[in-house]
Amino acid sequence: MLTTIRRLGLAVLVAAAVPAAHAADTYTVDPVHSSVSFKISHVGISYIHGRFDDVGGQFTIDKDDPAKSSFELSIKVESVDTNNKLRDEHLRAPDYFNAKQFPTLTFQSKSVKPVAGGYEVSGDLTLHGVTKPVTFTLKGGDKVVEFPKGMHRVGFTTDLVIKRSDFDMKTSLDALGDEIPIDIGVEAAK
């Protein structure tokens, strides 16, 4: 019996010495506290600014093994807003976003690696029915806050530049810029 107790005690000691595996945390994008905005050159003299008002997605963050983390974002193209109703309707039309045929803009990560201040994320961006690889640095993620009580939140920001012609959006390339700077700030809760 003493041998059994010693073995059991040793098993408890060994179990206590092995660190518990940390589960990855999954967060859902909070659309109220997130934004995706862009700007486009207008005849080379100024910029027109816009945003998308309907943003969603999910993050899975594994701090112990960042390569197992994943990020996905989904944007309803119909929600484009440039603060001009007629222009927004034109942007939703077939010669620009073609929101009826391509209602969603998506990003799905393929690889994640830690870098100073955040993560380098590579994945597929799908816009206007065309999927292209993109890589960018997500800044943040190191701080989790509880707000309101009982809800844990994490946030990230990034900016990137895409060429709209790469996504078969070639209308008015002579008057409107091809390179589109995009600014993303997302907050997500678990």
PDB file of C-alpha atoms in Angstrom:
ATOM      1  CA  MET A   1       0.000   0.000   0.000  1.00  0.00           C
ATOM      2  CA  LEU A   2       2.880   2.368   0.791  1.00  0.00           C
ATOM      3  CA  THR A   3       4.321   1.654  -2.677  1.00  0.00           C
ATOM      4  CA  THR A   4       0.972   2.548  -4.282  1.00  0.00           C
ATOM      5  CA  ILE A   5       0.813   5.811  -2.322  1.00  0.00           C
ATOM      6  CA  ARG A   6       4.393   6.662  -3.293  1.00  0.00           C
ATOM      7  CA  ARG A   7       3.627   5.974  -6.966  1.00  0.00           C
ATOM      8  CA  LEU A   8       0.459   8.025  -6.753  1.00  0.00           C
ATOM      9  CA  GLY A   9       2.382  10.842  -5.027  1.00  0.00           C
ATOM     10  CA  LEU A  10       5.070  10.701  -7.709  1.00  0.00           C
ATOM     11  CA  ALA A  11       2.414  10.834 -10.417  1.00  0.00           C
ATOM     12  CA  VAL A  12       0.892  13.915  -8.773  1.00  0.00           C
ATOM     13  CA  LEU A  13       4.339  15.541  -8.552  1.00  0.00           C
ATOM     14  CA  VAL A  14       5.074  14.768 -12.203  1.00  0.00           C
ATOM     15  CA  ALA A  15       1.646  16.085 -13.259  1.00  0.00           C
ATOM     16  CA  ALA A  16       2.192  19.264 -11.249  1.00  0.00           C
ATOM     17  CA  ALA A  17       5.630  19.791 -12.821  1.00  0.00           C
ATOM     18  CA  VAL A  18       4.299  19.567 -16.393  1.00  0.00           C
ATOM     19  CA  PRO A  19       2.803  22.918 -17.407  1.00  0.00           C
ATOM     20  CA  ALA A  20      -0.798  22.794 -18.521  1.00  0.00           C
ATOM     21  CA  ALA A  21      -1.356  23.356 -22.208  1.00  0.00           C
ATOM     22  CA  HIS A  22      -2.692  26.828 -22.926  1.00  0.00           C
ATOM     23  CA  ALA A  23      -5.773  26.835 -25.078  1.00  0.00           C
ATOM     24  CA  ALA A  24      -6.000  29.319 -27.916  1.00  0.00           C
ATOM     25  CA  ASP A  25      -8.404  32.199 -27.367  1.00  0.00           C
ATOM     26  CA  THR A  26     -11.113  32.925 -29.928  1.00  0.00           C
ATOM     27  CA  TYR A  27     -12.448  36.462 -30.353  1.00  0.00           C
ATOM     28  CA  THR A  28     -15.313  37.808 -32.448  1.00  0.00           C
ATOM     29  CA  VAL A  29     -14.905  41.176 -34.180  1.00  0.00           C
ATOM     30  CA  ASP A  30     -16.965  43.913 -32.537  1.00  0.00           C
ATOM     31  CA  PRO A  31     -18.358  45.934 -35.476  1.00  0.00           C
ATOM     32  CA  VAL A  32     -19.252  48.887 -33.237  1.00  0.00           C
ATOM     33  CA  HIS A  33     -15.608  49.361 -32.223  1.00  0.00           C
ATOM     34  CA  SER A  34     -13.961  48.446 -35.535  1.00  0.00           C
ATOM     35  CA  SER A  35     -13.384  50.311 -38.772  1.00  0.00           C
ATOM     36  CA  VAL A  36     -12.061  49.767 -42.271  1.00  0.00           C
ATOM     37  CA  SER A  37     -11.356  52.972 -44.141  1.00  0.00           C
ATOM     38  CA  PHE A  38      -9.669  53.790 -47.420  1.00  0.00           C
ATOM     39  CA  LYS A  39      -8.725  56.668 -49.664  1.00  0.00           C
ATOM     40  CA  ILE A  40      -8.373  56.998 -53.413  1.00  0.00           C
ATOM     41  CA  SER A  41      -6.613  59.649 -55.444  1.00  0.00           C
ATOM     42  CA  HIS A  42      -8.932  61.886 -57.461  1.00  0.00           C
ATOM     43  CA  VAL A  43      -7.337  63.213 -60.665  1.00  0.00           C
ATOM     44  CA  GLY A  44      -3.997  63.288 -58.887  1.00  0.00           C
ATOM     45  CA  ILE A  45      -4.739  66.406 -56.829  1.00  0.00           C
ATOM     46  CA  SER A  46      -6.632  65.177 -53.763  1.00  0.00           C
ATOM     47  CA  TYR A  47      -8.062  62.115 -52.040  1.00  0.00           C
ATOM     48  CA  ILE A  48     -11.605  60.913 -51.567  1.00  0.00           C
ATOM     49  CA  HIS A  49     -12.022  59.081 -48.274  1.00  0.00           C
ATOM     50  CA  GLY A  50     -14.415  56.233 -47.565  1.00  0.00           C
ATOM     51  CA  ARG A  51     -15.177  53.422 -45.186  1.00  0.00           C
ATOM     52  CA  PHE A  52     -17.139  50.215 -44.865  1.00  0.00           C
ATOM     53  CA  ASP A  53     -19.784  50.247 -42.146  1.00  0.00           C
ATOM     54  CA  ASP A  54     -20.447  46.477 -41.898  1.00  0.00           C
ATOM     55  CA  VAL A  55     -17.343  44.624 -40.688  1.00  0.00           C
ATOM     56  CA  GLY A  56     -17.202  41.198 -39.036  1.00  0.00           C
ATOM     57  CA  GLY A  57     -14.818  38.346 -38.447  1.00  0.00           C
ATOM     58  CA  GLN A  58     -13.010  36.216 -35.940  1.00  0.00           C
ATOM     59  CA  PHE A  59      -9.507  35.796 -34.493  1.00  0.00           C
ATOM     60  CA  THR A  60      -8.000  32.751 -32.840  1.00  0.00           C
ATOM     61  CA  ILE A  61      -4.879  33.708 -30.936  1.00  0.00           C
ATOM     62  CA  ASP A  62      -2.498  31.105 -29.573  1.00  0.00           C
ATOM     63  CA  LYS A  63       0.144  33.000 -27.584  1.00  0.00           C
ATOM     64  CA  ASP A  64       2.090  29.790 -26.891  1.00  0.00           C
ATOM     65  CA  ASP A  65       2.290  28.882 -30.592  1.00  0.00           C
ATOM     66  CA  PRO A  66       1.489  31.945 -32.739  1.00  0.00           C
ATOM     67  CA  ALA A  67       1.735  29.872 -35.929  1.00  0.00           C
ATOM     68  CA  LYS A  68      -1.558  28.251 -34.856  1.00  0.00           C
ATOM     69  CA  SER A  69      -3.274  31.646 -34.708  1.00  0.00           C
ATOM     70  CA  SER A  70      -5.702  32.712 -37.424  1.00  0.00           C
ATOM     71  CA  PHE A  71      -7.443  35.880 -38.538  1.00  0.00           C
ATOM     72  CA  GLU A  72     -10.476  36.304 -40.739  1.00  0.00           C
ATOM     73  CA  LEU A  73     -12.343  39.432 -41.720  1.00  0.00           C
ATOM     74  CA  SER A  74     -15.557  39.846 -43.700  1.00  0.00           C
ATOM     75  CA  ILE A  75     -16.892  43.136 -45.072  1.00  0.00           C
ATOM     76  CA  LYS A  76     -20.241  43.718 -46.743  1.00  0.00           C
ATOM     77  CA  VAL A  77     -19.476  45.716 -49.884  1.00  0.00           C
ATOM     78  CA  GLU A  78     -22.975  47.242 -49.816  1.00  0.00           C
ATOM     79  CA  SER A  79     -21.895  49.133 -46.677  1.00  0.00           C
ATOM     80  CA  VAL A  80     -19.409  51.369 -48.561  1.00  0.00           C
ATOM     81  CA  ASP A  81     -19.767  54.969 -47.355  1.00  0.00           C
ATOM     82  CA  THR A  82     -17.968  57.987 -48.820  1.00  0.00           C
ATOM     83  CA  ASN A  83     -20.356  60.533 -47.304  1.00  0.00           C
ATOM     84  CA  ASN A  84     -22.024  61.037 -50.705  1.00  0.00           C
ATOM     85  CA  LYS A  85     -25.135  58.962 -51.483  1.00  0.00           C
ATOM     86  CA  LEU A  86     -24.887  59.220 -55.293  1.00  0.00           C
ATOM     87  CA  ARG A  87     -21.198  58.287 -55.312  1.00  0.00           C
ATOM     88  CA  ASP A  88     -21.847  55.360 -52.959  1.00  0.00           C
ATOM     89  CA  GLU A  89     -24.582  54.028 -55.278  1.00  0.00           C
ATOM     90  CA  HIS A  90     -22.171  54.344 -58.205  1.00  0.00           C
ATOM     91  CA  LEU A  91     -19.458  52.474 -56.261  1.00  0.00           C
ATOM     92  CA  ARG A  92     -21.924  49.618 -55.613  1.00  0.00           C
ATOM     93  CA  ALA A  93     -22.727  49.396 -59.340  1.00  0.00           C
ATOM     94  CA  PRO A  94     -21.181  46.874 -61.785  1.00  0.00           C
ATOM     95  CA  ASP A  95     -18.457  49.243 -63.054  1.00  0.00           C
ATOM     96  CA  TYR A  96     -16.860  49.437 -59.569  1.00  0.00           C
ATOM     97  CA  PHE A  97     -17.517  47.032 -56.654  1.00  0.00           C
ATOM     98  CA  ASN A  98     -20.478  45.272 -58.298  1.00  0.00           C
ATOM     99  CA  ALA A  99     -22.013  44.630 -54.874  1.00  0.00           C
ATOM    100  CA  LYS A 100     -24.833  42.417 -56.227  1.00  0.00           C
ATOM    101  CA  GLN A 101     -22.464  39.943 -57.867  1.00  0.00           C
ATOM    102  CA  PHE A 102     -19.671  40.252 -55.273  1.00  0.00           C
ATOM    103  CA  PRO A 103     -21.391  41.132 -51.964  1.00  0.00           C
ATOM    104  CA  THR A 104     -18.500  40.349 -49.639  1.00  0.00           C
ATOM    105  CA  LEU A 105     -14.861  41.338 -49.327  1.00  0.00           C
ATOM    106  CA  THR A 106     -12.957  38.755 -47.247  1.00  0.00           C
ATOM    107  CA  PHE A 107      -9.563  38.060 -45.764  1.00  0.00           C
ATOM    108  CA  GLN A 108      -8.463  34.640 -44.480  1.00  0.00           C
ATOM    109  CA  SER A 109      -5.009  34.180 -42.971  1.00  0.00           C
ATOM    110  CA  LYS A 110      -2.725  31.388 -44.145  1.00  0.00           C
ATOM    111  CA  SER A 111       0.255  32.016 -41.858  1.00  0.00           C
ATOM    112  CA  VAL A 112       0.929  34.010 -38.707  1.00  0.00           C
ATOM    113  CA  LYS A 113       4.258  34.732 -37.065  1.00  0.00           C
ATOM    114  CA  PRO A 114       5.159  36.980 -34.140  1.00  0.00           C
ATOM    115  CA  VAL A 115       7.043  40.206 -34.823  1.00  0.00           C
ATOM    116  CA  ALA A 116       7.900  43.148 -32.602  1.00  0.00           C
ATOM    117  CA  GLY A 117       4.647  44.782 -31.538  1.00  0.00           C
ATOM    118  CA  GLY A 118       2.291  42.228 -33.094  1.00  0.00           C
ATOM    119  CA  TYR A 119       2.065  39.621 -35.829  1.00  0.00           C
ATOM    120  CA  GLU A 120       3.044  39.311 -39.472  1.00  0.00           C
ATOM    121  CA  VAL A 121       0.008  37.865 -41.207  1.00  0.00           C
ATOM    122  CA  SER A 122      -0.133  36.430 -44.720  1.00  0.00           C
ATOM    123  CA  GLY A 123      -3.313  35.267 -46.360  1.00  0.00           C
ATOM    124  CA  ASP A 124      -5.857  35.604 -49.118  1.00  0.00           C
ATOM    125  CA  LEU A 125      -7.777  38.798 -49.814  1.00  0.00           C
ATOM    126  CA  THR A 126     -10.859  38.335 -51.982  1.00  0.00           C
ATOM    127  CA  LEU A 127     -12.363  41.432 -53.590  1.00  0.00           C
ATOM    128  CA  HIS A 128     -14.566  41.736 -56.665  1.00  0.00           C
ATOM    129  CA  GLY A 129     -14.396  37.958 -57.183  1.00  0.00           C
ATOM    130  CA  VAL A 130     -10.584  37.925 -57.355  1.00  0.00           C
ATOM    131  CA  THR A 131      -8.366  36.371 -54.670  1.00  0.00           C
ATOM    132  CA  LYS A 132      -4.811  37.607 -54.179  1.00  0.00           C
ATOM    133  CA  PRO A 133      -2.188  36.944 -51.489  1.00  0.00           C
ATOM    134  CA  VAL A 134      -1.371  39.826 -49.135  1.00  0.00           C
ATOM    135  CA  THR A 135       1.006  40.211 -46.186  1.00  0.00           C
ATOM    136  CA  PHE A 136       0.816  42.895 -43.512  1.00  0.00           C
ATOM    137  CA  THR A 137       1.765  43.540 -39.904  1.00  0.00           C
ATOM    138  CA  LEU A 138      -1.004  43.567 -37.317  1.00  0.00           C
ATOM    139  CA  LYS A 139       0.035  45.849 -34.470  1.00  0.00           C
ATOM    140  CA  GLY A 140      -1.362  45.100 -31.032  1.00  0.00           C
ATOM    141  CA  GLY A 141      -2.749  41.976 -29.456  1.00  0.00           C
ATOM    142  CA  ASP A 142      -0.421  42.188 -26.471  1.00  0.00           C
ATOM    143  CA  LYS A 143      -3.016  43.746 -24.205  1.00  0.00           C
ATOM    144  CA  VAL A 144      -6.317  42.136 -23.259  1.00  0.00           C
ATOM    145  CA  VAL A 145      -8.769  44.328 -21.379  1.00  0.00           C
ATOM    146  CA  GLU A 146     -11.952  43.501 -19.544  1.00  0.00           C
ATOM    147  CA  PHE A 147     -14.705  45.858 -20.721  1.00  0.00           C
ATOM    148  CA  PRO A 148     -17.435  45.710 -19.712  1.00  0.00           C
ATOM    149  CA  LYS A 149     -16.988  43.442 -16.718  1.00  0.00           C
ATOM    150  CA  GLY A 150     -16.795  39.831 -17.813  1.00  0.00           C
ATOM    151  CA  MET A 151     -15.988  40.580 -21.483  1.00  0.00           C
ATOM    152  CA  HIS A 152     -12.371  40.292 -22.605  1.00  0.00           C
ATOM    153  CA  ARG A 153     -11.248  42.363 -25.587  1.00  0.00           C
ATOM    154  CA  VAL A 154      -8.199  42.550 -27.812  1.00  0.00           C
ATOM    155  CA  GLY A 155      -7.417  45.048 -30.565  1.00  0.00           C
ATOM    156  CA  PHE A 156      -5.274  45.303 -33.674  1.00  0.00           C
ATOM    157  CA  THR A 157      -4.445  47.957 -36.244  1.00  0.00           C
ATOM    158  CA  THR A 158      -2.826  47.753 -39.633  1.00  0.00           C
ATOM    159  CA  ASP A 159      -2.508  49.620 -42.859  1.00  0.00           C
ATOM    160  CA  LEU A 160      -1.798  48.270 -46.283  1.00  0.00           C
ATOM    161  CA  VAL A 161      -1.943  49.326 -49.908  1.00  0.00           C
ATOM    162  CA  ILE A 162      -3.585  47.322 -52.668  1.00  0.00           C
ATOM    163  CA  LYS A 163      -3.907  47.957 -56.381  1.00  0.00           C
ATOM    164  CA  ARG A 164      -7.532  47.883 -57.449  1.00  0.00           C
ATOM    165  CA  SER A 165      -6.512  46.782 -60.959  1.00  0.00           C
ATOM    166  CA  ASP A 166      -5.139  43.565 -59.378  1.00  0.00           C
ATOM    167  CA  PHE A 167      -8.747  42.820 -58.378  1.00  0.00           C
ATOM    168  CA  ASP A 168     -10.169  43.548 -61.851  1.00  0.00           C
ATOM    169  CA  MET A 169     -11.476  46.986 -60.813  1.00  0.00           C
ATOM    170  CA  LYS A 170     -10.156  49.030 -63.736  1.00  0.00           C
ATOM    171  CA  THR A 171     -12.859  51.658 -64.271  1.00  0.00           C
ATOM    172  CA  SER A 172     -11.488  55.218 -64.562  1.00  0.00           C
ATOM    173  CA  LEU A 173      -7.846  54.365 -63.889  1.00  0.00           C
ATOM    174  CA  ASP A 174      -6.946  57.620 -65.637  1.00  0.00           C
ATOM    175  CA  ALA A 175      -8.950  59.739 -63.154  1.00  0.00           C
ATOM    176  CA  LEU A 176      -8.912  57.621 -60.009  1.00  0.00           C
ATOM    177  CA  GLY A 177      -5.851  56.138 -58.389  1.00  0.00           C
ATOM    178  CA  ASP A 178      -4.945  52.503 -58.780  1.00  0.00           C
ATOM    179  CA  GLU A 179      -3.206  52.205 -55.402  1.00  0.00           C
ATOM    180  CA  ILE A 180      -5.654  52.249 -52.493  1.00  0.00           C
ATOM    181  CA  PRO A 181      -4.319  52.831 -48.967  1.00  0.00           C
ATOM    182  CA  ILE A 182      -6.463  50.950 -46.443  1.00  0.00           C
ATOM    183  CA  ASP A 183      -6.510  51.567 -42.683  1.00  0.00           C
ATOM    184  CA  ILE A 184      -7.958  48.872 -40.400  1.00  0.00           C
ATOM    185  CA  GLY A 185      -8.635  49.063 -36.692  1.00  0.00           C
ATOM    186  CA  VAL A 186     -10.483  46.164 -35.108  1.00  0.00           C
ATOM    187  CA  GLU A 187     -11.552  45.295 -31.630  1.00  0.00           C
ATOM    188  CA  ALA A 188     -12.713  41.779 -30.862  1.00  0.00           C
ATOM    189  CA  ALA A 189     -14.308  40.206 -27.789  1.00  0.00           C
ATOM    190  CA  LYS A 190     -14.522  36.722 -26.327  1.00  0.00           C
TER     191      LYS A 190
END
